[in-house]
Short mmCIF file of C-alpha atoms in Angstrom, two decimals:
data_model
loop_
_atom_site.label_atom_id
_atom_site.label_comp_id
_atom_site.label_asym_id
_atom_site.label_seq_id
_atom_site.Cartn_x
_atom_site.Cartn_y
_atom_site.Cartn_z
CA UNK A 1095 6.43 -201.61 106.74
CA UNK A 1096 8.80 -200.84 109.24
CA UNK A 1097 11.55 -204.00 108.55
CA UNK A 1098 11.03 -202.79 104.59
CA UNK A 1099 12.03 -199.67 105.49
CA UNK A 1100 14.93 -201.08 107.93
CA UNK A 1101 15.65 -203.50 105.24
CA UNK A 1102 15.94 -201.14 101.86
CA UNK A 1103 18.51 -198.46 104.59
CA UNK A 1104 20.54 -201.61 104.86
CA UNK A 1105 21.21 -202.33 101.74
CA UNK A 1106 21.78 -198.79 100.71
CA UNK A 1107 23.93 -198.46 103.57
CA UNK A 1108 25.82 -201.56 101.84
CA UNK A 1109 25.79 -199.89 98.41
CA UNK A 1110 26.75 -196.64 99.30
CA UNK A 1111 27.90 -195.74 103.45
CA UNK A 1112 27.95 -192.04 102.46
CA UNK A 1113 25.12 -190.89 101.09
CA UNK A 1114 22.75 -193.52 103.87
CA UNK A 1115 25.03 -191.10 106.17
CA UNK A 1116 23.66 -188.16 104.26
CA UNK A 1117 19.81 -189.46 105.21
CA UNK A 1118 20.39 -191.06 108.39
CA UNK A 1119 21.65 -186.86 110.11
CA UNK A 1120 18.94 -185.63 107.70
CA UNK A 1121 16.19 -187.79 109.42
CA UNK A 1122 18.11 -187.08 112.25
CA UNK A 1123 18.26 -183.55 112.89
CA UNK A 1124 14.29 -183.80 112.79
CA UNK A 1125 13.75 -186.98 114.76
CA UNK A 1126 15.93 -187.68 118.05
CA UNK A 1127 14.58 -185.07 120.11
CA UNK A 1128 11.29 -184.56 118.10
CA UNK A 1129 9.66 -188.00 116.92
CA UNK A 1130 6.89 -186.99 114.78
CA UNK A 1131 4.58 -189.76 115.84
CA UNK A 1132 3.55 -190.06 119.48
CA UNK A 1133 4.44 -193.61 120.45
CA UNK A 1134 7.87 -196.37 120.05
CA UNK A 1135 7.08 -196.75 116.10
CA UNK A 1136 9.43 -194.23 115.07
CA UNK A 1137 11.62 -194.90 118.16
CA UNK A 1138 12.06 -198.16 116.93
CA UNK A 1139 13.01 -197.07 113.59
CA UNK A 1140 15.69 -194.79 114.74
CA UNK A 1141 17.45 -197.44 116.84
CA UNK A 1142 17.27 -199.38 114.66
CA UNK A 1143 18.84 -197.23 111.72
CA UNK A 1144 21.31 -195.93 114.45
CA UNK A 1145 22.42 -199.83 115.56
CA UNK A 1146 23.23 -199.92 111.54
CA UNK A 1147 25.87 -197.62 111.93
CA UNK A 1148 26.74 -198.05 115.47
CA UNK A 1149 28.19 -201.43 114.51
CA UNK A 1150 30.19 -199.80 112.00
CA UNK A 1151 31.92 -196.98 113.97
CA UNK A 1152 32.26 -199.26 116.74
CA UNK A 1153 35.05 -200.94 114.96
CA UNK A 1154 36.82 -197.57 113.52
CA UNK A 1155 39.80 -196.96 115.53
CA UNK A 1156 39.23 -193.00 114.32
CA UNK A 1157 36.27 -192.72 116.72
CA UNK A 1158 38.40 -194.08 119.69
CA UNK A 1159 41.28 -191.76 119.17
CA UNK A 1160 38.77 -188.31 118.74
CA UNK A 1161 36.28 -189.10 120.82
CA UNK A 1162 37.50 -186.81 123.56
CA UNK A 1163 39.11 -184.16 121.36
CA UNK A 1164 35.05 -183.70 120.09
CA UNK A 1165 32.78 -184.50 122.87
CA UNK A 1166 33.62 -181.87 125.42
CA UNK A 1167 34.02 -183.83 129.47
CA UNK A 1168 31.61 -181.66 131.04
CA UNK A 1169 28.58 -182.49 128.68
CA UNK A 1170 29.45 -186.37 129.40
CA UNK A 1171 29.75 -185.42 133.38
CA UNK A 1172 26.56 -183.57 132.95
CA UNK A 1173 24.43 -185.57 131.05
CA UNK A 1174 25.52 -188.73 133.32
CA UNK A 1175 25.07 -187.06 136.13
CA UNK A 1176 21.76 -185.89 135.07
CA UNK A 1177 20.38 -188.77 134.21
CA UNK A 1178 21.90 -191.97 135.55
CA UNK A 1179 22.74 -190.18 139.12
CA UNK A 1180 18.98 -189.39 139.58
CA UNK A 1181 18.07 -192.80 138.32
CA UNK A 1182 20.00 -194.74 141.03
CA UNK A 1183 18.83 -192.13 143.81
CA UNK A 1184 15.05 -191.89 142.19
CA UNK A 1185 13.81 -194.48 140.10
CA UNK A 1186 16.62 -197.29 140.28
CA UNK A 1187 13.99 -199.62 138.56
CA UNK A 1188 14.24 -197.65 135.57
CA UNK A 1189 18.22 -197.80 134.73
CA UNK A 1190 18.04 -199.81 131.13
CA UNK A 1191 15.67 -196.73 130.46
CA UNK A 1192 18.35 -194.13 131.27
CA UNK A 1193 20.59 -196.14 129.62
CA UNK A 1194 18.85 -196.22 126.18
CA UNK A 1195 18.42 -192.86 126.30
CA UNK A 1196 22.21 -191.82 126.80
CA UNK A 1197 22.63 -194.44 123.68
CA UNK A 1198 20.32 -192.47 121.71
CA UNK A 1199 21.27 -189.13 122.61
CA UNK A 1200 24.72 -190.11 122.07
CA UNK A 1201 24.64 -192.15 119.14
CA UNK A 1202 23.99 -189.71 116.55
CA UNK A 1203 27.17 -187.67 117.91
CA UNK A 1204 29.27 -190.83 117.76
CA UNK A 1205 28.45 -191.25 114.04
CA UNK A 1206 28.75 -187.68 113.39
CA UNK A 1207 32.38 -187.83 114.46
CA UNK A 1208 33.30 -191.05 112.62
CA UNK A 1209 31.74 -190.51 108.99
CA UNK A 1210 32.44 -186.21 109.03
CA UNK A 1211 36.21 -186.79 109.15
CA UNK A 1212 37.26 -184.17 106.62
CA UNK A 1213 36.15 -180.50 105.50
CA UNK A 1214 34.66 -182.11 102.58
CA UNK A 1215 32.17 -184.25 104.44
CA UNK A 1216 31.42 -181.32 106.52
CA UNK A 1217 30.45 -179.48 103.59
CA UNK A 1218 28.29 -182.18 102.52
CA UNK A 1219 26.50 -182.19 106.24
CA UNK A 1220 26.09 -178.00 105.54
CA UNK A 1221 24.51 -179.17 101.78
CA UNK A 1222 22.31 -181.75 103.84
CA UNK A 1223 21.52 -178.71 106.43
CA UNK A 1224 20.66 -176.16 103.76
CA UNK A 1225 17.87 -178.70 101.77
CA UNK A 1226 16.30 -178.75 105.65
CA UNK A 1227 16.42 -175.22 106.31
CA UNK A 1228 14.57 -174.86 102.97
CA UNK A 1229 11.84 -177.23 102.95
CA UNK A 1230 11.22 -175.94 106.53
CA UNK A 1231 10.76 -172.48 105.05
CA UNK A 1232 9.10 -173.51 102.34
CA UNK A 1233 6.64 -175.41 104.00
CA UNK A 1234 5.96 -172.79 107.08
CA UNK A 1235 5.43 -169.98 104.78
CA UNK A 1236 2.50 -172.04 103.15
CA UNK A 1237 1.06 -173.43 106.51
CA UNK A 1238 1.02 -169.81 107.50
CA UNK A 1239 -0.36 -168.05 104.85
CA UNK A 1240 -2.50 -170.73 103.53
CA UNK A 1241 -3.11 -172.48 106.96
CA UNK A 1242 -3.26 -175.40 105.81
CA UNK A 1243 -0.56 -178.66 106.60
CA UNK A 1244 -0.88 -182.04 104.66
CA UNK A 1245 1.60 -183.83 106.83
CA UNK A 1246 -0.75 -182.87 110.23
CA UNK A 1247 -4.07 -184.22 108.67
CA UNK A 1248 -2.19 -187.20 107.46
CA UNK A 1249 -0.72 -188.12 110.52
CA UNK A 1250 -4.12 -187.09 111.84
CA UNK A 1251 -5.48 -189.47 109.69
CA UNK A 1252 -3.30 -192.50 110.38
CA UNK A 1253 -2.70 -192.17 114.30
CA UNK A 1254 -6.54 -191.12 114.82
CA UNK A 1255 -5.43 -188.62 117.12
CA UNK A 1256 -5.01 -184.85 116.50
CA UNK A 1257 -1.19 -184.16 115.56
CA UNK A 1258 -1.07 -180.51 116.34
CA UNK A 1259 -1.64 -179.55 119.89
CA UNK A 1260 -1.82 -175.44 119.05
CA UNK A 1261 -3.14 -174.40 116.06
CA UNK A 1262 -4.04 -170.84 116.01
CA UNK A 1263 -3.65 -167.36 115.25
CA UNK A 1264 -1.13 -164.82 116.42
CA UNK A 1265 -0.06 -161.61 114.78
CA UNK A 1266 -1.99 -162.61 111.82
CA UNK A 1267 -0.83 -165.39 110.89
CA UNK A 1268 -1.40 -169.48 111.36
CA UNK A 1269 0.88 -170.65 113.56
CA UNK A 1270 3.34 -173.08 111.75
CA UNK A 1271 4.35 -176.35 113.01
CA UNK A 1272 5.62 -177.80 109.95
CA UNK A 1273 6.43 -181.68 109.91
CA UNK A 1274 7.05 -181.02 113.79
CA UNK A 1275 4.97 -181.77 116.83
CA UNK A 1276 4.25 -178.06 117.65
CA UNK A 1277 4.54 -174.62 116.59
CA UNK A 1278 7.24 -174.06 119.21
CA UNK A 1279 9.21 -176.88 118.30
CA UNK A 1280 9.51 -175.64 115.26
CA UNK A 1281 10.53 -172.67 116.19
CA UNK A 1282 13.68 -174.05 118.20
CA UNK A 1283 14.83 -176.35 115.05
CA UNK A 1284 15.41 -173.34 113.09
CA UNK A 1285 17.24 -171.59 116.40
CA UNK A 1286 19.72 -174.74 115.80
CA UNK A 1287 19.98 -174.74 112.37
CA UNK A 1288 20.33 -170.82 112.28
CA UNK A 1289 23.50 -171.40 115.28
CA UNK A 1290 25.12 -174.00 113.04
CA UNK A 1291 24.87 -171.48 110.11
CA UNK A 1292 26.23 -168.82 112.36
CA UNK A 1293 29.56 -171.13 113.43
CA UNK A 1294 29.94 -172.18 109.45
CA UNK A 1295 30.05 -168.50 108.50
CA UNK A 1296 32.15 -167.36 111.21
CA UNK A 1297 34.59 -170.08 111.01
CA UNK A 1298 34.43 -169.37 106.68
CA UNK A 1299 33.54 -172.48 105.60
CA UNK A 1300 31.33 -172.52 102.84
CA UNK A 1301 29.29 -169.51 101.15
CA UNK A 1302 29.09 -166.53 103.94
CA UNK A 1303 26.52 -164.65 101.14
CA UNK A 1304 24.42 -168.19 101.60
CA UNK A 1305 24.49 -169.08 104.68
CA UNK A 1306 23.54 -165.05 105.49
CA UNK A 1307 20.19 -165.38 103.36
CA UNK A 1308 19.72 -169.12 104.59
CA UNK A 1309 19.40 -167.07 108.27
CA UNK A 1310 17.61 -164.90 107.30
CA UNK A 1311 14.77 -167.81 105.90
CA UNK A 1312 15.51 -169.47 109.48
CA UNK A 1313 14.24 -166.09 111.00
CA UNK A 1314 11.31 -166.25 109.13
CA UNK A 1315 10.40 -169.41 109.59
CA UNK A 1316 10.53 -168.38 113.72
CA UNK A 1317 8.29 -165.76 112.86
CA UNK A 1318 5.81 -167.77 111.06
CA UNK A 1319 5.74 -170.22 114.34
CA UNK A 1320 4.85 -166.69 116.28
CA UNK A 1321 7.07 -168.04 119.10
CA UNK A 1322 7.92 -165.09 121.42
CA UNK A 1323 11.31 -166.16 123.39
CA UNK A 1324 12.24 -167.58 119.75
CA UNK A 1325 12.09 -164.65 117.95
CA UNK A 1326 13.63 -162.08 120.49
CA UNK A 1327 17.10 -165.76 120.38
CA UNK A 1328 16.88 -165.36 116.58
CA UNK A 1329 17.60 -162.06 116.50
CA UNK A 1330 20.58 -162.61 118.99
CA UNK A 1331 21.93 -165.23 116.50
CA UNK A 1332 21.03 -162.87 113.57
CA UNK A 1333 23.59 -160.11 115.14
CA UNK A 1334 26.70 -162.84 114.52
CA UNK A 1335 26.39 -162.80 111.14
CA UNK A 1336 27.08 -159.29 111.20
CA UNK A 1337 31.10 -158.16 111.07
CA UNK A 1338 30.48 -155.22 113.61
CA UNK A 1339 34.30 -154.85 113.10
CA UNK A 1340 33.81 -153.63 109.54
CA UNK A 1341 31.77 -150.45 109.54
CA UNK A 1342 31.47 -150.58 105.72
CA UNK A 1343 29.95 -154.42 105.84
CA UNK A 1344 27.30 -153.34 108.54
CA UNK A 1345 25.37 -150.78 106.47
CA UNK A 1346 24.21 -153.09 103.81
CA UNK A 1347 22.81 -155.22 106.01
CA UNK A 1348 21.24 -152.32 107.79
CA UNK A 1349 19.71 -151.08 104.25
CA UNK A 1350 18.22 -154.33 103.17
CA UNK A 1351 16.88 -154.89 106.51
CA UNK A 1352 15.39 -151.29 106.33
CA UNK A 1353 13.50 -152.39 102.84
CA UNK A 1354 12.33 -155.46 104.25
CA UNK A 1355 10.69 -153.90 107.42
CA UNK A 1356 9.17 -151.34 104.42
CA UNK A 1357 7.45 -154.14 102.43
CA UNK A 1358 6.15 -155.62 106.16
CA UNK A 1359 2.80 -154.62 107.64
CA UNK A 1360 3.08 -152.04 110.36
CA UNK A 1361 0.38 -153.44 111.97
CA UNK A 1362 2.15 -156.70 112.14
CA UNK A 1363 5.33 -155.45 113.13
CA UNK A 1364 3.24 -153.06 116.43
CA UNK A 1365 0.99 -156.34 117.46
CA UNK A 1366 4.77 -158.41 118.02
CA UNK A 1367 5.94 -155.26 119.49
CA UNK A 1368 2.70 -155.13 122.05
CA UNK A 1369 2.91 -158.66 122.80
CA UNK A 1370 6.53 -157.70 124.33
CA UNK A 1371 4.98 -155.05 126.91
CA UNK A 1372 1.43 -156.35 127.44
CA UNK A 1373 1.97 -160.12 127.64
CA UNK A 1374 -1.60 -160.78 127.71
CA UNK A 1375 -2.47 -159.15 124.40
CA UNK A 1376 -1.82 -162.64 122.61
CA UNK A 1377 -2.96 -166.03 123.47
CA UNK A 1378 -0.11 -167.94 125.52
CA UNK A 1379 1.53 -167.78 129.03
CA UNK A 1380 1.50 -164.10 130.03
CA UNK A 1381 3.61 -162.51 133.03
CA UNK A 1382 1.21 -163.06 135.47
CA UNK A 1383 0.66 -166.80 134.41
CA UNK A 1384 4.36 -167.37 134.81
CA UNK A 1385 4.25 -166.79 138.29
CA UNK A 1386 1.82 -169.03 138.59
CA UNK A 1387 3.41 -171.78 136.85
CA UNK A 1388 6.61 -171.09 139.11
CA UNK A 1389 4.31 -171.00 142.62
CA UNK A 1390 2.54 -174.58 141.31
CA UNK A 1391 5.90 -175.96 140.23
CA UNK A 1392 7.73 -175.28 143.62
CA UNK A 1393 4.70 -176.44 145.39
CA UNK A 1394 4.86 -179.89 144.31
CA UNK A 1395 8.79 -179.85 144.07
CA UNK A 1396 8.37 -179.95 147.87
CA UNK A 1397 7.31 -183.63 147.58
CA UNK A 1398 11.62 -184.23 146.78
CA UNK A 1399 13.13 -180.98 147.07
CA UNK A 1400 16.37 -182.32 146.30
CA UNK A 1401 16.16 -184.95 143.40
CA UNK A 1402 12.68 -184.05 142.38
CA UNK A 1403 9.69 -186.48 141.62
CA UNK A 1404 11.74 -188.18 138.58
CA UNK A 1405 12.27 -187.89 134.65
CA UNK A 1406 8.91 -187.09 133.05
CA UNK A 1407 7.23 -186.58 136.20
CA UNK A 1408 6.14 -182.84 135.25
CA UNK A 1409 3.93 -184.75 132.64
CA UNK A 1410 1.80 -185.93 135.54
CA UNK A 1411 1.00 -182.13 136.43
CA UNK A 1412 0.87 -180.50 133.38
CA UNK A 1413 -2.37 -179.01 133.12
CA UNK A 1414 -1.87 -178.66 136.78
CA UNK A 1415 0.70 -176.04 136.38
CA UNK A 1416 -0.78 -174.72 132.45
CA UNK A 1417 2.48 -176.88 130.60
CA UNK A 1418 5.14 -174.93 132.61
CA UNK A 1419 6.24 -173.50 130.13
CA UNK A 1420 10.07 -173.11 131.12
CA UNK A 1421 12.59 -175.56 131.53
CA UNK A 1422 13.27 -174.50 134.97
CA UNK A 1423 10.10 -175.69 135.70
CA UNK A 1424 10.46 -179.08 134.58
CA UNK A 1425 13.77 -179.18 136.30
CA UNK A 1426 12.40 -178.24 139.57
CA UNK A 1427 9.58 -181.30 139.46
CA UNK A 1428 11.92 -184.16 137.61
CA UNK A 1429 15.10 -183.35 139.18
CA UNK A 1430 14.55 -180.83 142.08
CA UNK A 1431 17.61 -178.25 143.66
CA UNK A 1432 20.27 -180.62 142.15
CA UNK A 1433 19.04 -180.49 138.53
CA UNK A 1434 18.35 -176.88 138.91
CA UNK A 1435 22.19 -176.67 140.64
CA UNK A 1436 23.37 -179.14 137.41
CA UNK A 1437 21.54 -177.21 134.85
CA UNK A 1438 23.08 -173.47 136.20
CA UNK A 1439 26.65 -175.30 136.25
CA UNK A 1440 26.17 -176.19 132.80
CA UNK A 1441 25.03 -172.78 131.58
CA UNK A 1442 28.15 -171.23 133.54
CA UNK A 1443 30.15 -173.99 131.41
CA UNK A 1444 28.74 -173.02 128.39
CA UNK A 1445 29.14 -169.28 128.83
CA UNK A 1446 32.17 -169.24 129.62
CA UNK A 1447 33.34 -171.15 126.80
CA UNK A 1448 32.02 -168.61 124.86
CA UNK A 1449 33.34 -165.33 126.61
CA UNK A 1450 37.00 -167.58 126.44
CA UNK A 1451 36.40 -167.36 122.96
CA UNK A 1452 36.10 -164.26 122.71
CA UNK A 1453 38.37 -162.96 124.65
CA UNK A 1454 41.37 -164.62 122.35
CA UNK A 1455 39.75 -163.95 118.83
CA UNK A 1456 37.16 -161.00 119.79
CA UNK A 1457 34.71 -163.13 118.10
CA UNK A 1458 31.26 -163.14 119.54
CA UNK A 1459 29.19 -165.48 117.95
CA UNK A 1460 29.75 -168.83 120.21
CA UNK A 1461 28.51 -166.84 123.21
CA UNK A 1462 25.31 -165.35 121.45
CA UNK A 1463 24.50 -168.69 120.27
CA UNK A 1464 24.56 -170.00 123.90
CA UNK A 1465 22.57 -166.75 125.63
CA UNK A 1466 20.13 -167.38 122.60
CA UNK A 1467 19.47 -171.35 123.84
CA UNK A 1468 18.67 -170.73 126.89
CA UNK A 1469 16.75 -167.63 126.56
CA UNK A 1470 14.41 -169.99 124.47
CA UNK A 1471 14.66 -172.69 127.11
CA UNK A 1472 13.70 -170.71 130.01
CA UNK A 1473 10.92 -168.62 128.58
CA UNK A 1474 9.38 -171.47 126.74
CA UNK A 1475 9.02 -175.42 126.73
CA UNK A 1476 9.14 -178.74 123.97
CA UNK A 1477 5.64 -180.24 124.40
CA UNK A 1478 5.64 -183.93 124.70
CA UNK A 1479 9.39 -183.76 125.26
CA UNK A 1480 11.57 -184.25 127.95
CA UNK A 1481 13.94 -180.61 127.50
CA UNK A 1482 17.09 -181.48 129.53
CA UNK A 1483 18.21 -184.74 127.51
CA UNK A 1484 17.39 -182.47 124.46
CA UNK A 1485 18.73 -179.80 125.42
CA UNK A 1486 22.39 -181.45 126.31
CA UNK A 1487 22.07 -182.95 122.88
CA UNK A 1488 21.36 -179.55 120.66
CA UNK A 1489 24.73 -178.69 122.79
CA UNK A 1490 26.63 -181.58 122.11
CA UNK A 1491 25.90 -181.02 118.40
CA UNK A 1492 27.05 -177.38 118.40
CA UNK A 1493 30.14 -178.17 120.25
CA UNK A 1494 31.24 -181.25 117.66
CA UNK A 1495 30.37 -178.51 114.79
CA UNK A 1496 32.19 -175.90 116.04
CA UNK A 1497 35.23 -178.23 116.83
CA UNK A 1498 34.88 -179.93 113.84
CA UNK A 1499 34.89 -176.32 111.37
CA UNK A 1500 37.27 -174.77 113.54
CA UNK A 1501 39.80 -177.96 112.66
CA UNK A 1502 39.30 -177.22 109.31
CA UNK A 1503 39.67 -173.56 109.44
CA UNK A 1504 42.87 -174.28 111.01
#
């Protein structure tokens, strides 16, 4: 099944290089950090896929000459560092690991860059974007009401394992997964997808009145996954997409969003509300638990207090520590005070890109997308993946976008 599969991409990739682009970042944006089937099957298919057009860009001289105008130096630095640095001090035996996973995380970025050379194309990648943004709805507003998800019992089904590892209730409502591994995975997809809106609309390219209701239905969607950190980094995103600069624009926002909060359940609205200021009136990590999960984490960081235990290792001790639920956490047992030190120098990066930003056009959106990330990433964690190679990725893929639109603004 998997060569047919391999096979039939190949020859559409022969047929038609665009539109096997078109599915290869749609599968994509879903599958490198999030592989919906425990195991190498679906690794395999993606390197495989990805080696398809690897060999192609590889010989484009376009790739070669924007390669560093898109891929900013200290994500590269970073993400070397990260990973290969604390492979030669840590687990030397493991270097063709690291080094397939650089390939991977990188290889998506590389093809990004070489077949979304024009406006155009990017366009097509937003058309791509907004078909995933609504099946994700779409399918987490029917999980949640209905609580029901086909794709789970199938995979169930095939696997013989259970696919979901949360599925419960909170503020009402089924917690929705989707296609993905877990409610709060799902959750941080539609973060990403709702920052990439927000640097389309600011930059103006495409349909602001779309990509404004397309937020709004990423919003949802967090709400439906009852992810905490999520929903308090979608509302941070949700304020770019308002022109606080234009006191006329601002007030029809603030009247639909009035009728909306109408139409929705007080009581829902007051249990979210409570679960803000009495963290142990939901199920989930509360204040106190937290702590704990910090105390437990910097316990066993004491094994290596300066590289850590190595990649993954926080796997070992996860019901330990109750899934550490922060990515501080995990950065304190893989990759001890250096990853923590490598991880605040690349949120000081980061942030200041954005304030930069800022302070030459007075927008604000680049910098709310960043606080928003890691908000999410230290109040919550991926299950069953590792967060710092994904987390450099979701960053290399809002730097290329926002490079990429704002060359086309231009």
């Amino acid at each position: 099944m998997l060569m047919i599969i391999v096979i039939a991409f190949l020859l559409l990739f022969l047929y038609d290089k665009k539109l096997a682009f078109n599915i290869f970042i749609f599968y994509s944006i879903f599958d490198p950090g999030f592989p919906i089937v425990r195991g190498f099957v679906n690794f395999i298919l993606s390197d495989l896929v990805l080696c398809i057009f690897l060999i192609d860009v590889i010989k484009d001289k376009y790739l070669i000459s924007n390669f560093k105008k898109y891929i900013p130096k200290f994500l590269i630095v970073f993400f070397l560092g990260y990973h290969l640095l604390t492979c030669l001090i840590q687990e030397p035996s493991h270097i063709m690991y690291y080094i397939l996973v650089v390939v991977r995380t990188l290889g998506v970025f590389l093809v990004f860059i070489n077949y979304v050379k024009t406006e155009q194309q990017l366009l097509n990648f937003a058309k791509v974007l907004i078909c995933a943004i609504i099946l994700q709805f779409s399918y987490s507003l029917i999980e949640a009401v209905l609580t029901i998800n086909p794709i789970a019992d199938y995979f169930d089904k095939i696997t013989g394992s259970t696919f979901s590892e949360l599925s419960d209730i909170r503020y009402g409502l089924n917690r929705a997964q989707a296609s993905l591994r877990h409610a709060t995975t799902n959750s941080y997809v539609a973060l990403i997808f709702m920052s990439i809106l927000s640097i389309l609309f600011n930059l103006g390219l495409g349909n602001r009145k779309k990509y404004t209701v397309l937020a709004y239905c990423c919003l949802g969607t967090i709400f439906f996954t009852g992810v905490r950190s999520t929903i308090i980094s979608g509302l941070i995103v949700l304020i770019s997409f308002i022109n606080l600069r234009k006191i006329r624009k601002i007030f029809p926002v603030l009247i639909v969003g009035c009728v909306v909060l109408y139409f929705i359940p007080q009581d829902y609205l007051t249990e979210i509300y409570e679960s803000y200021t009495d963290t142990e009136s939901v199920s989930g990590s509360s204040t106190d638990m937290r702590l704990l999960q910090f105390l437990k984490s910097f316990s066993i960081m004491q094994q290596s207090i300066v590289w850590g235990l190595g990649a993954n290792s926080f796997s070992l001790y996860k019901n330990f520590i109750f899934g550490a639920e922060s990515v501080w956490f995990q950065l304190m047992i893989d990759f001890g005070t250096m990853g923590v030190l490598f991880y605040l120098c690349l949120i000081i990066r980061c942030l200041k890109e954005g304030i930069l930003l800022f302070k030459q056009t007075h927008e604000i959106y680049l910098l709310l997308i960043f606080i928003a990330l890691f908000i999410t990433n230290s109040m919550t964690s991926l299950p069953g993946y590792n967060p710092t190679t994904y987390t450099v990725g979701v960053l290399f893929l809002i730097s290329l976008i926002y490079k990429k639109a704002k060359k086309y603004k231009q």
